[in-house]
Every structure is written in structure tokens, then in C-alpha cells.
PDB file of C-alpha atoms in Angstrom:
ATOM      1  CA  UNK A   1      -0.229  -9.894  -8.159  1.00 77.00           C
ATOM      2  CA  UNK A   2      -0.530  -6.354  -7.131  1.00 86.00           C
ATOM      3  CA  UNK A   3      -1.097  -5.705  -3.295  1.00 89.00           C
ATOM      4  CA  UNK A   4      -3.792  -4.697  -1.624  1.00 97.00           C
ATOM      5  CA  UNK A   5      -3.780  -1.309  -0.063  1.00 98.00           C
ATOM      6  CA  UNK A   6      -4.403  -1.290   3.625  1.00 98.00           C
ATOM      7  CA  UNK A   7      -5.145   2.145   4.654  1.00 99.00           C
ATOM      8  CA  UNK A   8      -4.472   2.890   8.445  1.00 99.00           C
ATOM      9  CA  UNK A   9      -6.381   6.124   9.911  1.00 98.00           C
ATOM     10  CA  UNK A  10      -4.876   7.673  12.623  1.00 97.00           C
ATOM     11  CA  UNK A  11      -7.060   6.676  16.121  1.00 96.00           C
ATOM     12  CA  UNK A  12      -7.338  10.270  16.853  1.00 95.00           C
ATOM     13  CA  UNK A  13      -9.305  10.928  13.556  1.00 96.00           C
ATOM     14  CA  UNK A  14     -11.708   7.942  11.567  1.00 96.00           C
ATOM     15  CA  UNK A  15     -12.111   6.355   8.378  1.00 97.00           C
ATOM     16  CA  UNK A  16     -13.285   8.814   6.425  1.00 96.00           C
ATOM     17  CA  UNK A  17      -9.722  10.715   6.295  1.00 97.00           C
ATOM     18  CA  UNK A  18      -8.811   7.634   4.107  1.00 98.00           C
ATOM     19  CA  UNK A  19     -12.528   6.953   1.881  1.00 96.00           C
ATOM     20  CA  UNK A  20     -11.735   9.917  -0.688  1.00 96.00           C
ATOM     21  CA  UNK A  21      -8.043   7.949  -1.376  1.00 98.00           C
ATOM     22  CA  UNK A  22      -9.477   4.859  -1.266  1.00 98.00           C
ATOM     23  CA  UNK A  23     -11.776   5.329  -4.080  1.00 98.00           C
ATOM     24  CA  UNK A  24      -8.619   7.121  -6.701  1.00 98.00           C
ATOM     25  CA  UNK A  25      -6.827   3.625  -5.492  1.00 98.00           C
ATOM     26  CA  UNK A  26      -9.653   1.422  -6.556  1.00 98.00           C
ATOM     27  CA  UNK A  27     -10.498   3.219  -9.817  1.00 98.00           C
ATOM     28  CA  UNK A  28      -7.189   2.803 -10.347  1.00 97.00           C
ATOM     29  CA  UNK A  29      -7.399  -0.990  -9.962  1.00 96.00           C
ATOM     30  CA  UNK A  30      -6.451  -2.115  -6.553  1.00 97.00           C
ATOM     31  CA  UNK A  31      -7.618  -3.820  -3.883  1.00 97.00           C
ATOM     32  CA  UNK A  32      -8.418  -1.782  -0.697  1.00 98.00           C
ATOM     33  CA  UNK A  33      -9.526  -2.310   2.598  1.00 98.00           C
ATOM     34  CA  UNK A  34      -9.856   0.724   5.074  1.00 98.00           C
ATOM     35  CA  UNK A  35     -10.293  -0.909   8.836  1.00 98.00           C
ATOM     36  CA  UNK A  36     -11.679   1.401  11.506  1.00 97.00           C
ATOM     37  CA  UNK A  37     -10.353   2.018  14.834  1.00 97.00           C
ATOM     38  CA  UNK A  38     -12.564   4.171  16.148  1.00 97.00           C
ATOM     39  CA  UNK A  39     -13.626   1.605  19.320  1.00 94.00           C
ATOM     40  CA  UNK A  40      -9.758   0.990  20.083  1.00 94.00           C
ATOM     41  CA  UNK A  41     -10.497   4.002  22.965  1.00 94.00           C
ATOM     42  CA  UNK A  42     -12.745   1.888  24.833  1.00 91.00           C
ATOM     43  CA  UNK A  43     -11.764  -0.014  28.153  1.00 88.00           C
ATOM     44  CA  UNK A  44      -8.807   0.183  29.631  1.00 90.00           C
ATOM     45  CA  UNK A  45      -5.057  -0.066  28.458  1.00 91.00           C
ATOM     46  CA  UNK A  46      -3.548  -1.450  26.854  1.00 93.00           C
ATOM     47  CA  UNK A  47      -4.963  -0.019  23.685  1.00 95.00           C
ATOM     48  CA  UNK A  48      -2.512  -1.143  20.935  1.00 96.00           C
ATOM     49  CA  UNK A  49      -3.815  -4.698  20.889  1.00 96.00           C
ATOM     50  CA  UNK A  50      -7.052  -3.660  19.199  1.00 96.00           C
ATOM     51  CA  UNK A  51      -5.283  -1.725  16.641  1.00 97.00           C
ATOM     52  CA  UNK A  52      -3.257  -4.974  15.958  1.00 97.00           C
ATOM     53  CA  UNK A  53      -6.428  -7.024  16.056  1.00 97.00           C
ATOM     54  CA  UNK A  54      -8.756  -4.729  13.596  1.00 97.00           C
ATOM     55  CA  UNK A  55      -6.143  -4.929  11.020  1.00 97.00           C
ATOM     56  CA  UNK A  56      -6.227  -8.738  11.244  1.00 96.00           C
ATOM     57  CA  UNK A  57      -9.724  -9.549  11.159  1.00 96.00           C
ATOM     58  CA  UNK A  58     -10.547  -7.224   8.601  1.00 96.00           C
ATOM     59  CA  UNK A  59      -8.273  -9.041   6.482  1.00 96.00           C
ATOM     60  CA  UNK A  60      -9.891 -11.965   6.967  1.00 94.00           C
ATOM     61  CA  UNK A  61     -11.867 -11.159   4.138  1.00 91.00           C
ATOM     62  CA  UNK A  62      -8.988 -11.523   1.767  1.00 95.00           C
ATOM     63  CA  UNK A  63      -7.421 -14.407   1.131  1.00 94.00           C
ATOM     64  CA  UNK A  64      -4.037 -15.418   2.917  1.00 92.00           C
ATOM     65  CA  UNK A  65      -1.906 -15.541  -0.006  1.00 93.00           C
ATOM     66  CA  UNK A  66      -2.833 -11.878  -1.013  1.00 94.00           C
ATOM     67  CA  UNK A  67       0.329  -9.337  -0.572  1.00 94.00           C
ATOM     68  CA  UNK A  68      -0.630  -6.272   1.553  1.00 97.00           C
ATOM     69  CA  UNK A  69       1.157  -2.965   1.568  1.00 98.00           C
ATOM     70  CA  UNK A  70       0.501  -1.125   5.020  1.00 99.00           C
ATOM     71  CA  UNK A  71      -0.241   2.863   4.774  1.00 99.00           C
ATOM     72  CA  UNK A  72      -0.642   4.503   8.199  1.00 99.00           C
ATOM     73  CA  UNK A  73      -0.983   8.326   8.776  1.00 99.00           C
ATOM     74  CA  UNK A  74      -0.401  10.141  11.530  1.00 97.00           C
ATOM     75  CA  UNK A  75       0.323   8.573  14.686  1.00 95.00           C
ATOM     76  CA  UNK A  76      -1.316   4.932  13.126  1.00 98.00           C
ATOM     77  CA  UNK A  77       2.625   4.870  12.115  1.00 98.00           C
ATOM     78  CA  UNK A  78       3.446   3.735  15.854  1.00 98.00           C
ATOM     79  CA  UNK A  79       1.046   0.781  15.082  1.00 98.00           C
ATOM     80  CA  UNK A  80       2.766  -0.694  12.207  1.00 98.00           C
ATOM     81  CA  UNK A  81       5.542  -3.117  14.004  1.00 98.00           C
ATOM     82  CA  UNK A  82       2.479  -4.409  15.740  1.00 98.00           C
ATOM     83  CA  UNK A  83       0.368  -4.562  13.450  1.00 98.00           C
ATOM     84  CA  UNK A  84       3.028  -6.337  10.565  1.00 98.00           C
ATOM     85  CA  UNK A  85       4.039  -8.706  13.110  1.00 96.00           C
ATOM     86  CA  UNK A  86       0.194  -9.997  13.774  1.00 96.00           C
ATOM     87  CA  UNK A  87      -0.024 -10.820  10.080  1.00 96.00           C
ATOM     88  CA  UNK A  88       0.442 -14.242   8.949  1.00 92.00           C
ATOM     89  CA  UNK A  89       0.458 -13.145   5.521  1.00 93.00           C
ATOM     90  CA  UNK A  90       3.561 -11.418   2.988  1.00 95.00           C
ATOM     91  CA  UNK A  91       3.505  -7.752   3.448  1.00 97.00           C
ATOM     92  CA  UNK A  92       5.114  -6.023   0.377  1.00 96.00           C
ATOM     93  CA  UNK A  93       5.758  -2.585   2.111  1.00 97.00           C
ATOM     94  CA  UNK A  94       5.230  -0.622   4.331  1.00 98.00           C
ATOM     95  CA  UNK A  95       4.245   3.821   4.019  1.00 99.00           C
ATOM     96  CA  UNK A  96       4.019   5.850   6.806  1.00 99.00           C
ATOM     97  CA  UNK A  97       2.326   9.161   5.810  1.00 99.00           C
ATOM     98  CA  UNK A  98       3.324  12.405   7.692  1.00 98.00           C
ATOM     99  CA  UNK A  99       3.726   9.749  10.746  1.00 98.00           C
ATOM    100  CA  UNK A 100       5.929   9.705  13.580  1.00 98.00           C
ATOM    101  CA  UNK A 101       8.065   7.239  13.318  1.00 98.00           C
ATOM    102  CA  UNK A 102       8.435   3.519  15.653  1.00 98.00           C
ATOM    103  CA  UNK A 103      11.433   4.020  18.092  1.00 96.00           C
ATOM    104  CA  UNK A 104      14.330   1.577  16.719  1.00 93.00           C
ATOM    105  CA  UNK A 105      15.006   0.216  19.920  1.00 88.00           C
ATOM    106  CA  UNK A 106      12.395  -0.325  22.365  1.00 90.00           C
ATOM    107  CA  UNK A 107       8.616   0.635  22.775  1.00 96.00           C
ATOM    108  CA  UNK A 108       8.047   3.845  21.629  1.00 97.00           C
ATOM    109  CA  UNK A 109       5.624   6.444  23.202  1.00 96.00           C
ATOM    110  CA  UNK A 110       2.592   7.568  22.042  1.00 96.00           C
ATOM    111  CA  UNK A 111       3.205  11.136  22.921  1.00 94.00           C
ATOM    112  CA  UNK A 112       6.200  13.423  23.785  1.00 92.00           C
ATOM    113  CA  UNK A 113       6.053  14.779  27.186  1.00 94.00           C
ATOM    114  CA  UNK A 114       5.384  18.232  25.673  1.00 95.00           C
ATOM    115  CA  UNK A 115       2.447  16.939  24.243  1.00 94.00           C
ATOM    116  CA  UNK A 116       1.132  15.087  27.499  1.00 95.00           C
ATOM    117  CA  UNK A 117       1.827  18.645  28.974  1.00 96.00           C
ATOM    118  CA  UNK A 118      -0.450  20.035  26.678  1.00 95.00           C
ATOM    119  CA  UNK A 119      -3.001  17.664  26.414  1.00 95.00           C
ATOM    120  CA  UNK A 120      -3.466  17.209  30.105  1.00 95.00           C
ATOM    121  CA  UNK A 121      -5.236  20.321  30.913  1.00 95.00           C
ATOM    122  CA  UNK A 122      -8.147  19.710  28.203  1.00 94.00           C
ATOM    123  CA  UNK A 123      -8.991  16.054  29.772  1.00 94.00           C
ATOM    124  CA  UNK A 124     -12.571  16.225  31.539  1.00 95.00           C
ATOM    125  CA  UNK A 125     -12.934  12.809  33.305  1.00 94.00           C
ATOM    126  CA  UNK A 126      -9.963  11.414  31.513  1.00 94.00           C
ATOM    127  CA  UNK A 127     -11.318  11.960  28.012  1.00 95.00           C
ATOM    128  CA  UNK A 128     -10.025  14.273  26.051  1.00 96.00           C
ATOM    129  CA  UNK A 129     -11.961  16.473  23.236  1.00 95.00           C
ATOM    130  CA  UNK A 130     -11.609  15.546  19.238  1.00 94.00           C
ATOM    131  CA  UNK A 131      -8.448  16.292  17.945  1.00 94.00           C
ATOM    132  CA  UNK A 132      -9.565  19.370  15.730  1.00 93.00           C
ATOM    133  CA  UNK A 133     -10.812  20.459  18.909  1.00 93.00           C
ATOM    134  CA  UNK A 134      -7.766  21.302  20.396  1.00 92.00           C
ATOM    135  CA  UNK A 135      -6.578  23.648  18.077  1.00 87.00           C
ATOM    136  CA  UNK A 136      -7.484  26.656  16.667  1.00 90.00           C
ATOM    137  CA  UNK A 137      -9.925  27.443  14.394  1.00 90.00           C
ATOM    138  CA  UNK A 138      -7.036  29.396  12.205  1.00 89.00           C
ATOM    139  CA  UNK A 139      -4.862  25.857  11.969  1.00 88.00           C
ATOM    140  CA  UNK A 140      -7.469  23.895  11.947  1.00 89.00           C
ATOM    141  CA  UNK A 141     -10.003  25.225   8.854  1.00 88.00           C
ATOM    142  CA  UNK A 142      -6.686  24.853   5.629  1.00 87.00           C
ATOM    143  CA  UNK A 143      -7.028  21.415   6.543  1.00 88.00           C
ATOM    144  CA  UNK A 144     -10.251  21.353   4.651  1.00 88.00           C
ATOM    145  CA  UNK A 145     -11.047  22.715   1.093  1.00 86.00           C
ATOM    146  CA  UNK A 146     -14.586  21.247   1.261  1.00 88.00           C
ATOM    147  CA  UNK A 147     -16.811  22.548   4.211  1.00 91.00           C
ATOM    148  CA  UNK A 148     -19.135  18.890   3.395  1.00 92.00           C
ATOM    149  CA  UNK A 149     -16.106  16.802   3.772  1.00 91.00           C
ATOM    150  CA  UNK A 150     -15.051  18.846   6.894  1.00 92.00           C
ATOM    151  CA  UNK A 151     -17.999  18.056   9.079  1.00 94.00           C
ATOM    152  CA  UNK A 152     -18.002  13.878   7.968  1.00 93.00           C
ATOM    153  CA  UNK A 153     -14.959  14.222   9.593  1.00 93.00           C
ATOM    154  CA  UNK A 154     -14.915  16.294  12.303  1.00 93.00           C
ATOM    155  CA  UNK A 155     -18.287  14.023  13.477  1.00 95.00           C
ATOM    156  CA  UNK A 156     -16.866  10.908  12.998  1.00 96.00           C
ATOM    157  CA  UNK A 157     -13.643  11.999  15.344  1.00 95.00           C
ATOM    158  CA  UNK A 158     -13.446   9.881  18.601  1.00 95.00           C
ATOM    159  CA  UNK A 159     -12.905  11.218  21.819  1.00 95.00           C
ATOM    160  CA  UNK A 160      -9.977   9.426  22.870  1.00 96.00           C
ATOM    161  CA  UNK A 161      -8.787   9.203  26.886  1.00 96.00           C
ATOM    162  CA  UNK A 162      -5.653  10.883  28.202  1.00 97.00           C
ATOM    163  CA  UNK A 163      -3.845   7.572  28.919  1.00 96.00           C
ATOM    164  CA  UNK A 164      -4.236   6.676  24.789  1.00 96.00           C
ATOM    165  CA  UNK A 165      -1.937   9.212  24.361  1.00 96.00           C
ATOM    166  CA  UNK A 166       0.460   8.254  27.838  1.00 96.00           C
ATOM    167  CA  UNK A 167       0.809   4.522  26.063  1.00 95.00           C
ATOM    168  CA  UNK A 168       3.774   2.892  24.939  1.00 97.00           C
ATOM    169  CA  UNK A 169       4.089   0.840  21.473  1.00 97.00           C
ATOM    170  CA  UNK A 170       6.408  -2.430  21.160  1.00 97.00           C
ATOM    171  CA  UNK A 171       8.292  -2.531  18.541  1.00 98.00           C
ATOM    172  CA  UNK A 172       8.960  -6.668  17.928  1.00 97.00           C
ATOM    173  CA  UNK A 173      12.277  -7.077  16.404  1.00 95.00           C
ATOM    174  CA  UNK A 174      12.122  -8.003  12.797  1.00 94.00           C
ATOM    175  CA  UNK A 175       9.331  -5.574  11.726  1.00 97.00           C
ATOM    176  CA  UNK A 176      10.633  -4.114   8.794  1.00 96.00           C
ATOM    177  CA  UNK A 177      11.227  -7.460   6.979  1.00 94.00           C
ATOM    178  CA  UNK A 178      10.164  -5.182   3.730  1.00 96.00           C
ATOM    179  CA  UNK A 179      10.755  -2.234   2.380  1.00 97.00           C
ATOM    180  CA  UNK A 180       9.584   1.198   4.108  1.00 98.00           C
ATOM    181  CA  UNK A 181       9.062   4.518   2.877  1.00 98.00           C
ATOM    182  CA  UNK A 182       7.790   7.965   3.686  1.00 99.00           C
ATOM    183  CA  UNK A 183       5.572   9.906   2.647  1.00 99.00           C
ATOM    184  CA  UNK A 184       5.597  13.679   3.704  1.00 99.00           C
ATOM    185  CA  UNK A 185       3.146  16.270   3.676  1.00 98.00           C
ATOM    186  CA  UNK A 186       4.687  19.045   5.537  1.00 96.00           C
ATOM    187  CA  UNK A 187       6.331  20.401   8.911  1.00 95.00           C
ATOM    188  CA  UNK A 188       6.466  19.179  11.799  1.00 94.00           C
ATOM    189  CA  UNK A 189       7.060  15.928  10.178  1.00 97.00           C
ATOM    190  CA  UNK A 190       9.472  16.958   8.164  1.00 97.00           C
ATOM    191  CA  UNK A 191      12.615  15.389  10.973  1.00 97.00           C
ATOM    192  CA  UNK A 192      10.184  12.438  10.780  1.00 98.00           C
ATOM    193  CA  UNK A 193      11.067  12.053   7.151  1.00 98.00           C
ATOM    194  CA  UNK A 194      14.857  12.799   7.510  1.00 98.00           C
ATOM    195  CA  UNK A 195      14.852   9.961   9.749  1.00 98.00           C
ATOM    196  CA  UNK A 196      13.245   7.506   7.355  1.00 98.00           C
ATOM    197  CA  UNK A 197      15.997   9.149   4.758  1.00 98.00           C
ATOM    198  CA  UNK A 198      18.288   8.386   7.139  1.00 98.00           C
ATOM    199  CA  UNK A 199      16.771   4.367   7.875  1.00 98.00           C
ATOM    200  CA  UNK A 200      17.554   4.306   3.758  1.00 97.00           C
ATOM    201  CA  UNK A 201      13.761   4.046   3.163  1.00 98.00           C
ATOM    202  CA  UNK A 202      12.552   5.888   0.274  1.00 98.00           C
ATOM    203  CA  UNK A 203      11.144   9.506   1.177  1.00 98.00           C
ATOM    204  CA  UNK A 204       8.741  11.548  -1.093  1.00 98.00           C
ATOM    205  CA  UNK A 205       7.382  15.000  -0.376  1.00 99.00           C
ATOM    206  CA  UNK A 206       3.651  16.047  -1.641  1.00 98.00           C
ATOM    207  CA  UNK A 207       3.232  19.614   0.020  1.00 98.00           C
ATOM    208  CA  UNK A 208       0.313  20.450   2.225  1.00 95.00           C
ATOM    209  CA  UNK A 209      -1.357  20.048   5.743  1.00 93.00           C
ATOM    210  CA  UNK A 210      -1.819  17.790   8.039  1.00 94.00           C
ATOM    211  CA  UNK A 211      -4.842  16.064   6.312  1.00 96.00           C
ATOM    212  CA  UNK A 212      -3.667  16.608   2.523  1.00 96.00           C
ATOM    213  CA  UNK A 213      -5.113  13.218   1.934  1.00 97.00           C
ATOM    214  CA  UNK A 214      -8.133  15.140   2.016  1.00 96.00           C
ATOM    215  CA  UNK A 215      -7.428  18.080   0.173  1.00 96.00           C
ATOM    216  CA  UNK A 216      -5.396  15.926  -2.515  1.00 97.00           C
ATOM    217  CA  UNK A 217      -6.784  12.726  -2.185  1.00 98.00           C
ATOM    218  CA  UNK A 218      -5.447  11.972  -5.886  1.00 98.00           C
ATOM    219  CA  UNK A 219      -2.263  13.190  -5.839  1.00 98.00           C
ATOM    220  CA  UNK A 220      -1.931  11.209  -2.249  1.00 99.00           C
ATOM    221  CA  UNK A 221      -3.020   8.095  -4.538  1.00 99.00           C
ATOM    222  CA  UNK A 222      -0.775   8.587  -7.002  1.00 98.00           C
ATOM    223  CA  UNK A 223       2.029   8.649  -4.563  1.00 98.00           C
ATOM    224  CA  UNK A 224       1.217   5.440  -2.709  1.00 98.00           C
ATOM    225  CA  UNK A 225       0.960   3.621  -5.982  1.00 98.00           C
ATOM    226  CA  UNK A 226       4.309   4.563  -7.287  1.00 97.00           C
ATOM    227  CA  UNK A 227       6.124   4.073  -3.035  1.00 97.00           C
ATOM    228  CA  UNK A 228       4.657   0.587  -3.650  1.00 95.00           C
ATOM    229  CA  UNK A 229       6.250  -0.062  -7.002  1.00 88.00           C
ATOM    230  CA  UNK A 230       9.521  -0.357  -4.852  1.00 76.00           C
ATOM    231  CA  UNK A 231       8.185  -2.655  -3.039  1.00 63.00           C
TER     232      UNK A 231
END
């Protein structure tokens, strides 16, 4: 049975940073289910419960038997030890995709302290603005090759609070009961992905920004489909 493709977004962007992959992995004949997180921001702390929580009742809708192979980009990679260990159901891999890695001991944090450092001066009542808002316009626009796809986006970005990013992830033992691998874009992840080299999980490099997915959404495809193979 081949596995369905769970695609994680990143809280700090939406759904639609996965749809245009989605689609190349169900022409090519899989299963996929792309959960959104964009409420997760709402309330107070802790926050990574409701990441853990989405992932589970969406998959509700398939049945229990039905092996799953977890993709997270970005910082939806911290999620992924919570998120495997509130499935009741086989997961046949797991790809984290330019991600940050989960800590190997311990909870891990959400942010660096360089990053809190930055962030904390752009919070307005504790909220911070959309991520491609905090950059500038010069990083931000070879991110997108299609100005349509850009603003979908850029809209559908949350505005996250400050103390999202000040959280820290557990990491339950016994996580990575299955095989991991990496998929890189480009710097700064590339240490990310000499770690996961390191963990002996399978690393591949498609060249690009941040949001390649985007750019490449077929090439991106093609790369989950043959990580999972070694699953």
C-alpha cells in the first residue's frame, strides 16, 4: 500500500505553500492530506498541542490501517516528535524539508535567542507581523516566480504572537521509530542537513529558496516520492 502524504506547512506561513505539491503528488497517484494550522496562534500557550491535534483529526478521514509519511517544512519540523507520537497509526517516514531539526535530547526551542532578539522589536501587542513581513522586499520577492501565487500566500500568512516563537517542543523518546530524511533547499539550512547526515538519515539537496516548494513544486514532488521509497 503506498502511504499517504501528509504535508505539514510551517505555522508561520499556510496551506497554500503545500497545494501546488500536493496536486504533482496526487496526479502522481497518492493519497494526500494537507492539514492547516493557521488557528494554532490563538489563546494562550502552550501552542504545540494544536499542531499535534490538527494532524490527528484530519486523519480521521483516512482509515487507521493507512501508512502515513510525515513532510514538514520549515519550522513544522519541531512538530514532528509530537505530532508522530499522537498517531495511533504506522508512520512509514518521516521528511523534514529545509527544517530545523528536533533537539535529540530534551524539548527543543522554537527560536534561537538571536532570533527572539530580532523578532522582539517588531511585536505590537504581542503579535508579531507575517513572516514575509519581516524581511526585505530584496529576500523576500526570489521566493516567488509567480506574482498570483505570491499574494495567495502572503494573504493567507497568520500573524503569529511573540511567545509562539519563545515556546519549547518535547521531543517524546521513541519518535523516530522510522526512517527520517532531509530534504534541503538551500542555506541557512544547510548545518540542518549535515546534522540529519550525521543522524544517518538520508539527505537530498534540490537548490533554491526558502519556499522552492513553490517555485518547483514538481521537482519538490518528485523528491518526496523517491525519500519515501526508503521508507
Amino acid at each position: 500500500m503506498e502511504p499517504l502524504f501528509l504535508l505539514l506547512h510551517s505555522p508561520s506561513m499556510g496551506p497554500s505553500s503545500w497545494h501546488s505539491v500536493a496536486e504533482h503528488l496526487t496526479a502522481a497517484g497518492f493519497r494526500v492530506r494537507v492539514p492547516s494550522l493557521l488557528h494554532i496562534g490563538a489563546g494562550d500557550p502552550p501552542f504545540w498541542p494544536r499542531v499535534a491535534d490538527a494532524v490527528r483529526d484530519d486523519l480521521r478521514q483516512v482509515p487507521a490501517d493507512h501508512p502515513v509519511t510525515l513532510v514538514a517544512h520549515s519550522n513544522a519540523g519541531l512538530f514532528l516528535p509530537v505530532v508522530r507520537a499522537a498517531l495511533d497509526r504506522p508512520v512509514t517516514g518521516s521528511v523534514f524539508v529545509d527544517a530545523p531539526l528536533p533537539a535529540r535530547v530534551g524539548p527543543t526551542p522554537v527560536a534561537p535567542p538571536e532570533l527572539l532578539e530580532f523578532l522582539s522589536p517588531l511585536a505590537v501587542n504581542g503579535r508579531l507581523p507575517r513572516w514575509t513581513d519581516w524581511w526585505d522586499e530584496a529576500d523576500v520577492a526570489p521566493m516567488f516566480s509567480d506574482p498570483v501565487v505570491r499574494r495567495t500566500v502572503t494573504e493567507e500568512q497568520p500573524s503569529l504572537p511573540l511567545s509562539y516563537y519563545e515556546q519549547h517542543i518535547p521531543v517524546p523518546d521513541g519518535w523516530d521509530d522510522h526512517p527520517c530524511s532531509y530534504l534541503l533547499f538551500g542555506p541557512p539550512y544547510d548545518g540542518c542537513a549535515a546534522e540529519a547526515r550525521d543522524r544517518g538519515w538520508r539527505v537530498a539537496h534540490l537548490p533554491g529558496a526558502h519556499l522552492h516548494q513553490i517555485v518547483d513544486p514538481a521537482g519538490t514532488a518528485r523528491h518526496l516520492i523517491d525519500l519515501a521509497a526508503d521508507s
